[in-house]
Short mmCIF file of C-alpha atoms in Angstrom, two decimals:
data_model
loop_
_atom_site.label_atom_id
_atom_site.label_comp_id
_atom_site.label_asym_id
_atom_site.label_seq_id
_atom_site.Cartn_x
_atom_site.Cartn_y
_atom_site.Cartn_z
CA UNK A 1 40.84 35.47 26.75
CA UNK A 2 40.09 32.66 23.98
CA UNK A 3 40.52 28.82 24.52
CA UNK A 4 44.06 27.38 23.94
CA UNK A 5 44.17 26.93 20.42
CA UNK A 6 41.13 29.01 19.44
CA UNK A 7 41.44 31.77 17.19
CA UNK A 8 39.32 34.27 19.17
CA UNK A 9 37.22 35.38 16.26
CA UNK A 10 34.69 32.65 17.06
CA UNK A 11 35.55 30.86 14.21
CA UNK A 12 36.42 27.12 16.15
CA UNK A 13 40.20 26.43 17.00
CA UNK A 14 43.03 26.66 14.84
CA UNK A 15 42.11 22.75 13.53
CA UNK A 16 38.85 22.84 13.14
CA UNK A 17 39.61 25.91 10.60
CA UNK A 18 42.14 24.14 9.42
CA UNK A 19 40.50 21.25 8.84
CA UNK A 20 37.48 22.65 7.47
CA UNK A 21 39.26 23.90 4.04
CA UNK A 22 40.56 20.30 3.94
CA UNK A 23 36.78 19.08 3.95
CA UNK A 24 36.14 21.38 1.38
CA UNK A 25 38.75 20.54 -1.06
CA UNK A 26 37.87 16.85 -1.03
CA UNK A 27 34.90 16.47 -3.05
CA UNK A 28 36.08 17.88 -5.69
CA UNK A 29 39.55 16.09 -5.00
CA UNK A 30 37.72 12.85 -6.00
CA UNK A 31 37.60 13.63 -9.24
CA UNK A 32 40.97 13.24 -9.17
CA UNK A 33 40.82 9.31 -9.40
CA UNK A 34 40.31 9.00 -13.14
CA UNK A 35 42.94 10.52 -14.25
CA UNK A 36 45.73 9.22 -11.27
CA UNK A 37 44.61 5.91 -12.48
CA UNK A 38 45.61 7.17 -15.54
CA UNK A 39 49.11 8.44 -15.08
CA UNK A 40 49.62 5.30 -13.00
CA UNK A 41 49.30 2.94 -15.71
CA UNK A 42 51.40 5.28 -18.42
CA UNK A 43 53.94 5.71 -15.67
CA UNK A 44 54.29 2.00 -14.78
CA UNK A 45 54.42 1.55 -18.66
CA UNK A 46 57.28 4.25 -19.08
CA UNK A 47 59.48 3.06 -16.42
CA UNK A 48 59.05 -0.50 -17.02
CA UNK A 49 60.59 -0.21 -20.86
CA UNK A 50 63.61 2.03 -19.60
CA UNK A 51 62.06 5.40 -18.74
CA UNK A 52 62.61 7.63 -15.99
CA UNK A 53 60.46 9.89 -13.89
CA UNK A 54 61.91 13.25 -13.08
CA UNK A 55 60.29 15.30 -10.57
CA UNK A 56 60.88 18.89 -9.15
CA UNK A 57 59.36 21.34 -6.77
CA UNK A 58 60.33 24.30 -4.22
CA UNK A 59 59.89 24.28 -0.47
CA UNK A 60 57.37 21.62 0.91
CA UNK A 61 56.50 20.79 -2.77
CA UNK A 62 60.35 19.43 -2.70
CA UNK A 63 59.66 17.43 0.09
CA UNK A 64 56.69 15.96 -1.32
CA UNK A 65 58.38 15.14 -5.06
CA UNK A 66 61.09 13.40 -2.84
CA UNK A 67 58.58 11.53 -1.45
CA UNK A 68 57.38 10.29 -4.47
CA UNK A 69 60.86 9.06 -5.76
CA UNK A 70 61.29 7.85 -2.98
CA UNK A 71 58.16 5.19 -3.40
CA UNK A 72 59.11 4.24 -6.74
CA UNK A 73 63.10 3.36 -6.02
CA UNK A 74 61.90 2.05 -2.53
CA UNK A 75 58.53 0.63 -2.58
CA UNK A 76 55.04 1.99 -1.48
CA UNK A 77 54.11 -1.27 0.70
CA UNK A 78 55.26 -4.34 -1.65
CA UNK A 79 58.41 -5.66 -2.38
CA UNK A 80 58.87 -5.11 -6.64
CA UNK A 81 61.98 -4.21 -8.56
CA UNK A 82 63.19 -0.66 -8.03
CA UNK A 83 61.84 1.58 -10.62
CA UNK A 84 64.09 5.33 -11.90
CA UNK A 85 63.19 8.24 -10.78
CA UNK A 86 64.97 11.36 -10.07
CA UNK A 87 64.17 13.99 -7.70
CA UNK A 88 66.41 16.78 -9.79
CA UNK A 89 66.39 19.46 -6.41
CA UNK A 90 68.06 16.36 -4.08
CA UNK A 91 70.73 17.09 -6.53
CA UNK A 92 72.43 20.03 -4.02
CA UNK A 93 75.92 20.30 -5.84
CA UNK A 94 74.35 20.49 -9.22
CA UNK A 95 71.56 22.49 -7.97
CA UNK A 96 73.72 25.35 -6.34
CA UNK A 97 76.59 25.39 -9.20
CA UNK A 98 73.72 25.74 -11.56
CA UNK A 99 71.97 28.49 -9.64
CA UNK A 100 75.20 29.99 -9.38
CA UNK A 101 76.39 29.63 -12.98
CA UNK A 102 73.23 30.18 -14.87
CA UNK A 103 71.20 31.89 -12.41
CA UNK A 104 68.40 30.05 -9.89
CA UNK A 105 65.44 29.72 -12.89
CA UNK A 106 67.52 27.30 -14.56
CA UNK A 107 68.46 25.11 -11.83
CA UNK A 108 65.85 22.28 -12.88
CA UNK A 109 65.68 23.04 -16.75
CA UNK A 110 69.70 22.60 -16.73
CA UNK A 111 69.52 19.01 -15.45
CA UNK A 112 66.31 17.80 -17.68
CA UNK A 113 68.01 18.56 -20.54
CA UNK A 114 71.11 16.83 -19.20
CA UNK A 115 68.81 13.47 -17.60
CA UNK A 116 66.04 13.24 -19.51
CA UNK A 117 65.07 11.45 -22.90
CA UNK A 118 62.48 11.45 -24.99
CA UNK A 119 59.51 9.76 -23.67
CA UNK A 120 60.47 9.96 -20.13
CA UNK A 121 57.97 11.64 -18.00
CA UNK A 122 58.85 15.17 -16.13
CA UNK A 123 56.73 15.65 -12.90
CA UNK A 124 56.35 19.31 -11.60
CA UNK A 125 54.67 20.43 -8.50
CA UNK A 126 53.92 23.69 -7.29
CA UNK A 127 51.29 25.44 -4.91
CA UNK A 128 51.26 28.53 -6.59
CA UNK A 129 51.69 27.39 -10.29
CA UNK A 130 54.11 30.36 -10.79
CA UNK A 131 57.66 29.52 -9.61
CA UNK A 132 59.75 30.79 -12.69
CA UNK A 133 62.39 27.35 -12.40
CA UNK A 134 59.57 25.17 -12.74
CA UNK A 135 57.67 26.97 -15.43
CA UNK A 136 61.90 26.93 -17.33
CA UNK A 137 62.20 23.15 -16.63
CA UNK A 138 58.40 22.62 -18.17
CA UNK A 139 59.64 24.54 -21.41
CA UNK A 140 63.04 22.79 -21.37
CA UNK A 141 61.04 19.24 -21.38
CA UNK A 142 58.80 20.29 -23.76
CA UNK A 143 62.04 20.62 -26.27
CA UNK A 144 63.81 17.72 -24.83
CA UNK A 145 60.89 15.52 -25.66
CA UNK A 146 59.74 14.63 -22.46
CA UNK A 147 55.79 13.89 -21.43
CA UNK A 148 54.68 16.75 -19.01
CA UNK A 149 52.87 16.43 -15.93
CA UNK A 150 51.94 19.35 -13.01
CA UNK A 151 50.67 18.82 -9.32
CA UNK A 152 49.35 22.48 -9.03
CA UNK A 153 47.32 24.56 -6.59
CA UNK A 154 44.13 26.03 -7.98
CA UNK A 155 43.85 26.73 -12.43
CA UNK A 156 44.08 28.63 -14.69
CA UNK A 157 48.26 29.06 -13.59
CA UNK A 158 51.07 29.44 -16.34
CA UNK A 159 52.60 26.01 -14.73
CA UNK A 160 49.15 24.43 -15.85
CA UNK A 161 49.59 26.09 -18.92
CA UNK A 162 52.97 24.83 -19.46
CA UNK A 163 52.56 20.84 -19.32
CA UNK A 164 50.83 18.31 -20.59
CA UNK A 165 48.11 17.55 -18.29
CA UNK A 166 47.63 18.90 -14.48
CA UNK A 167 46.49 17.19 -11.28
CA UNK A 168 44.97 20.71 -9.96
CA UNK A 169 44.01 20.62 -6.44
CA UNK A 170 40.49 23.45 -5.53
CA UNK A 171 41.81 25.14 -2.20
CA UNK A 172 43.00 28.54 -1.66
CA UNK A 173 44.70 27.73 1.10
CA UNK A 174 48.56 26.39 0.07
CA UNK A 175 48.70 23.76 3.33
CA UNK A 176 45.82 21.89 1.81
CA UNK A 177 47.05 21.93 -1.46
CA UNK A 178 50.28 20.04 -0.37
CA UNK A 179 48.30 17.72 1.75
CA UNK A 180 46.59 16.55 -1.35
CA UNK A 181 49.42 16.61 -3.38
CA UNK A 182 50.66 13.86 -0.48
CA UNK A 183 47.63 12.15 -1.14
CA UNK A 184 47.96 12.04 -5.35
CA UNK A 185 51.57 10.95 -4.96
CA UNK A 186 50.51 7.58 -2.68
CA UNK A 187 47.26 7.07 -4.57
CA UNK A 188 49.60 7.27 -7.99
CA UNK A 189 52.18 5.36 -6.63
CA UNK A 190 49.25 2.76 -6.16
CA UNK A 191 48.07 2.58 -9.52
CA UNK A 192 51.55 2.10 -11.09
CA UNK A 193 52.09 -0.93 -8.63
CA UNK A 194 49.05 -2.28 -10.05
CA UNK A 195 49.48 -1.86 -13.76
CA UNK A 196 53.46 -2.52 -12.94
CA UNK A 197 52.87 -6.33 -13.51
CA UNK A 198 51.45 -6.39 -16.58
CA UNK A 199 53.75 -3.67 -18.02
CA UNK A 200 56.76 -5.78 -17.26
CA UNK A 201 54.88 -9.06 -18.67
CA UNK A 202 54.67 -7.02 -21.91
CA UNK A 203 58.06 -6.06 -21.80
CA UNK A 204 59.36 -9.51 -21.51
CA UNK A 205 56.97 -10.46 -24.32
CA UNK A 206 59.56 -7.78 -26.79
CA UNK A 207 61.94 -9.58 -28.68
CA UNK A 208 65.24 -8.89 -27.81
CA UNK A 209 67.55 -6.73 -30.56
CA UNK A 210 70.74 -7.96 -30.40
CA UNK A 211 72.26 -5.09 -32.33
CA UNK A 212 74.14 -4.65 -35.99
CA UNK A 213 77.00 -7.37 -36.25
CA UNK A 214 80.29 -6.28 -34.94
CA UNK A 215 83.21 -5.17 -37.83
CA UNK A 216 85.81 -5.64 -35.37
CA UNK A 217 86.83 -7.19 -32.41
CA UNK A 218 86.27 -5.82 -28.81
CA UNK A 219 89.22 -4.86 -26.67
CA UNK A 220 89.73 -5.42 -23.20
CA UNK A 221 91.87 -4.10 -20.65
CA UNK A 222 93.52 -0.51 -20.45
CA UNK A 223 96.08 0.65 -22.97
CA UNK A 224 99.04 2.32 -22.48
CA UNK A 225 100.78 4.82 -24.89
CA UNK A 226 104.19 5.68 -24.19
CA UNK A 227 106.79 7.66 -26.60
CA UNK A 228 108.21 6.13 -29.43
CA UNK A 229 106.51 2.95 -28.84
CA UNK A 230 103.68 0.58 -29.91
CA UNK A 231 100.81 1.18 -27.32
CA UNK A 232 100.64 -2.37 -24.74
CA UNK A 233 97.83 -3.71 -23.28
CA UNK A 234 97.48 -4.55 -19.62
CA UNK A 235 95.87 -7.61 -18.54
CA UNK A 236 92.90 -7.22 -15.87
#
């Protein structure tokens, strides 16, 4: 009879297995940093001049893009303004009158086109690379005007394919991939805290429009129209 928690192939305990793919995706996981630092500063940039960050994902990778939104309207450790960002399957009425109206593939490319604007940033994470609503919402950004990103399991995947640029992480095994994934999200999250302060300096710096001049002037207060009469205004 094997050890508690051994597999009884000899292959070490059901930790040390796990554990050992995690070793192995690591290395190559440090390349990562280059291009996290990257995003980070663009993303700080974005959201500090009125962007948004909309994010998506299935299963555990929907638990790990509402981590990230979480971060960025919370905080990661430091108290800074809250920044937007939308995790678009937290959205369950939308989400299940969508699936139900236009079918389940549409249930993130429906509300892109309806949240986001050109410029924002659309954030897409998947294990597989495959899920067909993701790969619809990547397409539906795409036309909306929206910068592109994937967390992904191993490329070449159509989800790669389908954005921008892709954080991919080199494990086989889809528990690791999502650990890392955990990983990019705090270690971007990082890197827009520290480009956050000079992306808000430059966005003081911006003159202020103030707008073409007014023809008219501005009503307050709520009219009301009834038959045969001039329409009132009430006083608020």
């Amino acid at each position: 009879m094997a050890a508690p928690g051994r597999t009884g192939d000899g292959a070490g305990t059901v930790l040390d297995t796990h554990l050992a793919h995690l070793a192995a995706a690591l290395l190559p996981f440090r390349r990562a940093e280059q291009l996290l630092a990257r995003w980070g500063g663009e993303l700080a940039h974005r959201l500090a001049t009125g962007g948004r960050l909309l994010v998506a994902g299935n299963g555990g990778s929907a638990a790990e893009a509402q981590h990230l939104t979480a971060e960025l309207v919370g905080k990661l450790r430091d108290d800074r303004e809250p920044l937007s960002a939308i995790a678009l399957h937290a959205e369950t009425s939308a989400l299940t009158a969508i699936g139900n109206d236009y079918g389940y593939d549409e249930v993130f490319a429906r509300q892109v086109r309806a949240h986001g604007r050109p410029d924002d940033i659309l954030l897409l994470m998947s294990t597989s690379g495959t899920s067909a609503n993701l790969l619809t919402a990547a397409h539906a950004g795409r036309d909306t005007g929206l910068r592109c990103w994937a967390f992904t399991g191993p490329t070449p995947n159509p989800l790669a394919d389908a954005c921008a640029e892709t954080l991919a992480i080199d494990s086989p095994e889809s528990q690791v991939v999502q650990e890392l994934h955990l990983v990019a999200t705090h270690v971007l999250c990082e890197y827009v805290d520290r480009a956050l302060p000079a992306a808000l300096a430059g966005r003081a710096a911006q003159p202020v429009s103030t707008g073409p001049a007014r023809s008219t002037p501005v009503r307050t207060g709520v009219e009301v129209v009834l038959a045969d009469e001039a329409p009132e205004v009430e006083a608020r």
